[in-house]
Structure formats: C-alpha cells, structure tokens
Coordinates of C-alpha atoms in Angstrom, one line a residue:
Chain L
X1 CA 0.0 0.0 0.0
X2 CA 1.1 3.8 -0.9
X3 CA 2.7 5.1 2.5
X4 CA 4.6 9.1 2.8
X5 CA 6.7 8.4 5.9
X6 CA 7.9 11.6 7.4
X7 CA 10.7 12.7 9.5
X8 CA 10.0 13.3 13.3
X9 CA 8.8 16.7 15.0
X10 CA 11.9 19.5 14.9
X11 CA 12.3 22.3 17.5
X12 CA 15.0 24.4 15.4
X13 CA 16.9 28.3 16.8
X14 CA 16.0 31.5 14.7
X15 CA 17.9 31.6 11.3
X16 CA 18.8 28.3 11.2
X17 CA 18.1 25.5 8.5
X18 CA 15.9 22.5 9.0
X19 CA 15.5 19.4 6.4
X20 CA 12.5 17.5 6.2
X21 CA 12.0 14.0 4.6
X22 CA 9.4 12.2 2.9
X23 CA 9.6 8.4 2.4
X24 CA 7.5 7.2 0.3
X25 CA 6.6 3.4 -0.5
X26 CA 4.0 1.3 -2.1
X27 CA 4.8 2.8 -5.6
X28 CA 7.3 3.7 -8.3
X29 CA 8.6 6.9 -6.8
X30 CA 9.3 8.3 -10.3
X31 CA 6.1 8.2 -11.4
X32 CA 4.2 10.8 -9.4
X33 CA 5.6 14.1 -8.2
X34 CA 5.3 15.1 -5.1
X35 CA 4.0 18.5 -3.5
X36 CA 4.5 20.3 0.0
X37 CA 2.2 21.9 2.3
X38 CA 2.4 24.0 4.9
X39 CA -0.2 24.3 7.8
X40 CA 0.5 27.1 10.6
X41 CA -1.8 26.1 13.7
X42 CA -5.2 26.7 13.7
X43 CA -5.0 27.9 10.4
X44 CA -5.6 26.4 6.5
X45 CA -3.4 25.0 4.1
X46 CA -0.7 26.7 1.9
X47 CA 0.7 24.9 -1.0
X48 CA 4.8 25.3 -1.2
X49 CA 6.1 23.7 -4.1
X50 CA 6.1 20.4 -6.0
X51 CA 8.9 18.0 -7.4
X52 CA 8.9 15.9 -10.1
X53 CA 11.6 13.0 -8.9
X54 CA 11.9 11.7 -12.1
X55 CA 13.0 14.8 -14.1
X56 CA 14.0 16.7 -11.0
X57 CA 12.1 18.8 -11.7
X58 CA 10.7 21.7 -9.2
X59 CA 7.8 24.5 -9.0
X60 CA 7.4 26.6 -6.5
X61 CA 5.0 29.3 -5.1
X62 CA 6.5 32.7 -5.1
X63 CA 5.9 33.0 -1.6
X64 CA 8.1 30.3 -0.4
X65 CA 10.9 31.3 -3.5
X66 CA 14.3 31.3 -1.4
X67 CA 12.3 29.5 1.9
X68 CA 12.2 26.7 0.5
X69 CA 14.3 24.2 -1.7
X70 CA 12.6 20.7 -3.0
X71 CA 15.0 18.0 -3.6
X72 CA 14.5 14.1 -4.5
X73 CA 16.4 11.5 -4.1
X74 CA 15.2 8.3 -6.5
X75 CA 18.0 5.9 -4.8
X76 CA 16.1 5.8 -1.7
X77 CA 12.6 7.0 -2.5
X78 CA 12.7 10.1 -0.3
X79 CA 11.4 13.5 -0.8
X80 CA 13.4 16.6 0.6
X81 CA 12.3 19.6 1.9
X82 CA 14.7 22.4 3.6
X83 CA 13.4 25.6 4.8
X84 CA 16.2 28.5 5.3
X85 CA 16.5 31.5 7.8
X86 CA 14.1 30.2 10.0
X87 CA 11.5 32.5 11.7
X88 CA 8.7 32.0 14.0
X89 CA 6.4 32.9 10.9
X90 CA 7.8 28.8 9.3
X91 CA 6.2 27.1 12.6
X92 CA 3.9 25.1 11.6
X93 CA 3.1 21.3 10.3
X94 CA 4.7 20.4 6.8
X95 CA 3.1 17.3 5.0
X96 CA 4.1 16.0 1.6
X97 CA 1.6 14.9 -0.5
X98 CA 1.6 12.7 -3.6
X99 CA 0.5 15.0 -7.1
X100 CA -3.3 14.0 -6.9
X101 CA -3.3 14.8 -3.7
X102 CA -4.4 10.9 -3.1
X103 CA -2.1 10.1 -0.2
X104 CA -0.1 12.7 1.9
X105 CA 1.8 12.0 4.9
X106 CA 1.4 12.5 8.9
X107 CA 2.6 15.8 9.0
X108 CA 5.9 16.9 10.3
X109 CA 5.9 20.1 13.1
X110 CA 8.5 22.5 13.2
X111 CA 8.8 24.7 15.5
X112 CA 10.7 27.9 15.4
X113 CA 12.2 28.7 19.0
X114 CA 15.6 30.2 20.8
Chain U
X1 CA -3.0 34.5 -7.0
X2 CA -6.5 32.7 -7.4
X3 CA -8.6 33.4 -4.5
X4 CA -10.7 30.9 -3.5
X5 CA -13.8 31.7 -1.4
X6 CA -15.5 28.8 0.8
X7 CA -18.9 29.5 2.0
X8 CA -19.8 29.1 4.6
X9 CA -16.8 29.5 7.3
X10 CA -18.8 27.3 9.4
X11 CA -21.4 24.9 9.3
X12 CA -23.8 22.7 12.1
X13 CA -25.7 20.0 10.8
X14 CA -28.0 17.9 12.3
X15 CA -27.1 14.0 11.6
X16 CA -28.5 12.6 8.5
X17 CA -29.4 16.3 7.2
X18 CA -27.5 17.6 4.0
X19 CA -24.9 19.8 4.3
X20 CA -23.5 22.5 1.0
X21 CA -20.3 24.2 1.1
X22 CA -19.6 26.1 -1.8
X23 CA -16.1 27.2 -3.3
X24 CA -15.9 30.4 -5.5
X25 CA -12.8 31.1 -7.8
X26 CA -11.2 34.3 -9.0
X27 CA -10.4 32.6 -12.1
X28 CA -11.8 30.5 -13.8
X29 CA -10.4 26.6 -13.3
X30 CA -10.9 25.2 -16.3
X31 CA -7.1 24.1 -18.0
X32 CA -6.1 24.6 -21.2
X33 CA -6.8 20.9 -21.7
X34 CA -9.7 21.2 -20.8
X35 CA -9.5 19.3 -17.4
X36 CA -10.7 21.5 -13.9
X37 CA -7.9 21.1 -11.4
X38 CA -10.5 21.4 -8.4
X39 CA -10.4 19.0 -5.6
X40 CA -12.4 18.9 -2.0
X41 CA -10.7 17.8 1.2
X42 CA -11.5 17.1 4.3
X43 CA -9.0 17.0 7.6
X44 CA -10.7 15.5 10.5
X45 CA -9.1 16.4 13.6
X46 CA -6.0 15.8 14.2
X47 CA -5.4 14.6 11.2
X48 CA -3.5 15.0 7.2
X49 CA -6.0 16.3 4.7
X50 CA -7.8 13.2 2.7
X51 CA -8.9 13.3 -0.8
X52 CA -12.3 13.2 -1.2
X53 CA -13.2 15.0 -4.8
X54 CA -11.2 15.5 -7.8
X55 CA -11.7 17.3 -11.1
X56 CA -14.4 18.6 -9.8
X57 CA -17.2 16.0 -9.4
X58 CA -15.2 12.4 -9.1
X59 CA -15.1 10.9 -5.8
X60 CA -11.5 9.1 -4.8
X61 CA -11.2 5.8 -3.7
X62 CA -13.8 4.6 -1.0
X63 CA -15.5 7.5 -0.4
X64 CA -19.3 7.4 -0.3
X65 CA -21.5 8.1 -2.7
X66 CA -22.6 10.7 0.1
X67 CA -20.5 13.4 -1.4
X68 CA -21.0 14.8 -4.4
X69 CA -19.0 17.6 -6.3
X70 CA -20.4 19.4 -9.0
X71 CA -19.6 23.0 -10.9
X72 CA -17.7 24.5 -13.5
X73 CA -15.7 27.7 -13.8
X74 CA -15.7 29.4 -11.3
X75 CA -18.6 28.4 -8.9
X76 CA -17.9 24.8 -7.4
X77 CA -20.3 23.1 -4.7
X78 CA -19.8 19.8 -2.4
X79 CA -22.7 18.6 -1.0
X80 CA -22.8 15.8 1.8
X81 CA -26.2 13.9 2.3
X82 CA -27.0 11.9 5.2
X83 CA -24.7 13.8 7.3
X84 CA -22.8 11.4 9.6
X85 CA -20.6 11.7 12.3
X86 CA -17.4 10.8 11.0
X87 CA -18.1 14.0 8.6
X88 CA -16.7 16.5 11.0
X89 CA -13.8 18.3 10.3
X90 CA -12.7 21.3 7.9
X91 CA -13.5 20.7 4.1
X92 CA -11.0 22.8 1.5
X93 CA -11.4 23.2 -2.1
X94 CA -8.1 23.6 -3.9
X95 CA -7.3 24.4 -7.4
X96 CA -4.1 23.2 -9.0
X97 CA -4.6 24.8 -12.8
X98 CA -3.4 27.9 -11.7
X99 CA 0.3 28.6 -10.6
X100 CA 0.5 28.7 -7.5
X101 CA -2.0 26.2 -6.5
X102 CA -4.1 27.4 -4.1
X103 CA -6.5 26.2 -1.7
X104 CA -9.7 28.0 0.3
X105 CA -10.1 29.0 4.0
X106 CA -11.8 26.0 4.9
X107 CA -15.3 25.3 6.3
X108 CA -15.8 23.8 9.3
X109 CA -18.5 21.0 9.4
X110 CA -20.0 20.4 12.9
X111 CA -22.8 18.3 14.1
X112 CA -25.6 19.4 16.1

C-alpha cells in the first residue's frame, strides 16, 4: 500500500536550516511528483512547491521562493524539503503529498524557538 | 493569486441532514486541456488532509457516494447527504490549474 513516511517533530533556533524527509513506499517513486504543504496552527493550508523525482524537476510558489528548496532522491525513494532562515512565521506542520493529492503524509511540526 | 472563497466559514448539521459548502474562484479553473484542477478535502481532527473530490465531481477511492462535487468555472459546490458523524472536520477546495495552487479557507463541518 502507498505510505509518505515523514521525519520526526523539529524544534529548530531563529535563522537556522531545518530538512524535512518524505519516504515514500508502495509505488514507483518516479512516477508521481510530489508537493508540499504547509499548515500554521489553527489555520488552513498553503501549498509550497512540487517535485517531479523523475526529471527533478521543481515548481514553487513565489511566496516560499528562497524559503524553501525541493529536492529528491530516487535511490532511496525520499522527498526533501529544507526551509532557510528560519523565523517564528515557518512554525507550523509540513506534509508531503503525492501530485493527486491521493495520499499525503502525517505531518511533520517544526517549530521555530531560541 | 487565485482566491478561492468557501462559503460558509462554518457549518452545524444535524445527523442525516445535508450539508453544502460552496467554493468560488477568482479565475476560472478550467485548464487549457480542458480538465478542472478542483479538488475537495477534508482533515478530521488531528489529522492529514484526505482526498475526497477530484476534477471537480469524481469521488477518490472509497468514499461514499454521500459526497457529491459538481460546478464549473468558477462556482464549485460539495454537497454531503446523510450527514454522519465521522463527517466533522474542515473541508477545503483547492485548485491546482493555476500557478500557484491554491487552496480555500476552509469550512468547518460540525454536528448538532
């Protein structure tokens, strides 16, 4: 069965780098891309950006244009996602999704703290 | 950016009523190909967003024929008969034929 593993919760200093992963299973990894999205608490949903793993490929919402940097890597089936210069405004939950939108993962928080 | 506008914010339903949310686009959604990138969700507490709707009016894998999608455009509508109680959570509409893909505001389904 299709599975998005995610990397555990981070609590991460102000300006700093965080990586998140995305493990996905149950399919040929190359064959869907796959988007993020971003969910502050309490509050709706905010597409990021999407990679296509088989042409590495990347789009990205202007918003999240030097925030954010989508990376794949096909040898193990894993989805990257760093965010950069870390504020308080990039806590939140991250998922990845599969393009379709048909299985996304648990969710990873990040928090933003000194 | 395409806005999209869910109405209403929130929404209390009695069980085995019908419920209507309704999602209204900036743009139009309808692709080049001729395909409408517009797909319902629905995050139950606690939880990742599930699929529920795509291209407008086709319902993903295992979920009932309870929910139906329909629209075109820019005027979009989910509709959920027989309201039961694993129905509660926040439904979004999200388009993706637009860059960037956007989604709505939500509305928040609770039961009377």
């Amino acid at each position: 069965q299709v599975q998005l593993q995610q990397s555990g919760a981070e609590l991460v200093k102000p300006g700093s780098s965080v990586k998140l992963s995305c493990k996905a299973s149950g399919y040929t990894f190359t064959d869907y891309a796959m988007k993020w999205v971003k969910q502050r608490t309490g509050q709706g949903l905010e597409w990021i950006g999407v990679i296509d793993p088989e042409i590495d490929a990347t789009a990205y919402n202007e918003k999240f244009k030097g925030k954010a940097t989508l990376t794949a890597d096909t040898s193990s089936n894993t989805a990257y996602m760093e965010l950069s210069r870390l504020t308080s405004e990039d806590s939140a939950v991250y998922y990845c999704t599969r393009e379709g939108g048909d299985y996304w993962g648990q969710g990873v928080m990040v928090t933003v703290s000194s | 950016d395409v806005v999209l506008t869910q109405t209403p914010v929130s929404l209390s339903v009695t069980l085995g009523d019908q419920a209507s949310i309704s999602c209204r686009s900036s743009q139009s959604l309808e692709y080049s190909d001729g395909y409408t990138y517009l797909e319902w969700y629905l995050q139950k507490p606690g939880q990742s967003p599930q699929l529920l709707i795509y291209g407008v009016s086709n319902r993903f894998s295992g979920v009932p024929d309870r929910f139906i999608g329909s629209g075109s455009g820019t005027d979009f509508t989910l509709k959920i008969s027989r309201v039961e109680p694993e129905d509660l959570g926040v439904y979004y509409c999200f388009q993706a034929t637009h860059d960037p893909h956007t989604f709505g505001s939500g509305t928040k389904l609770e039961i009377k």
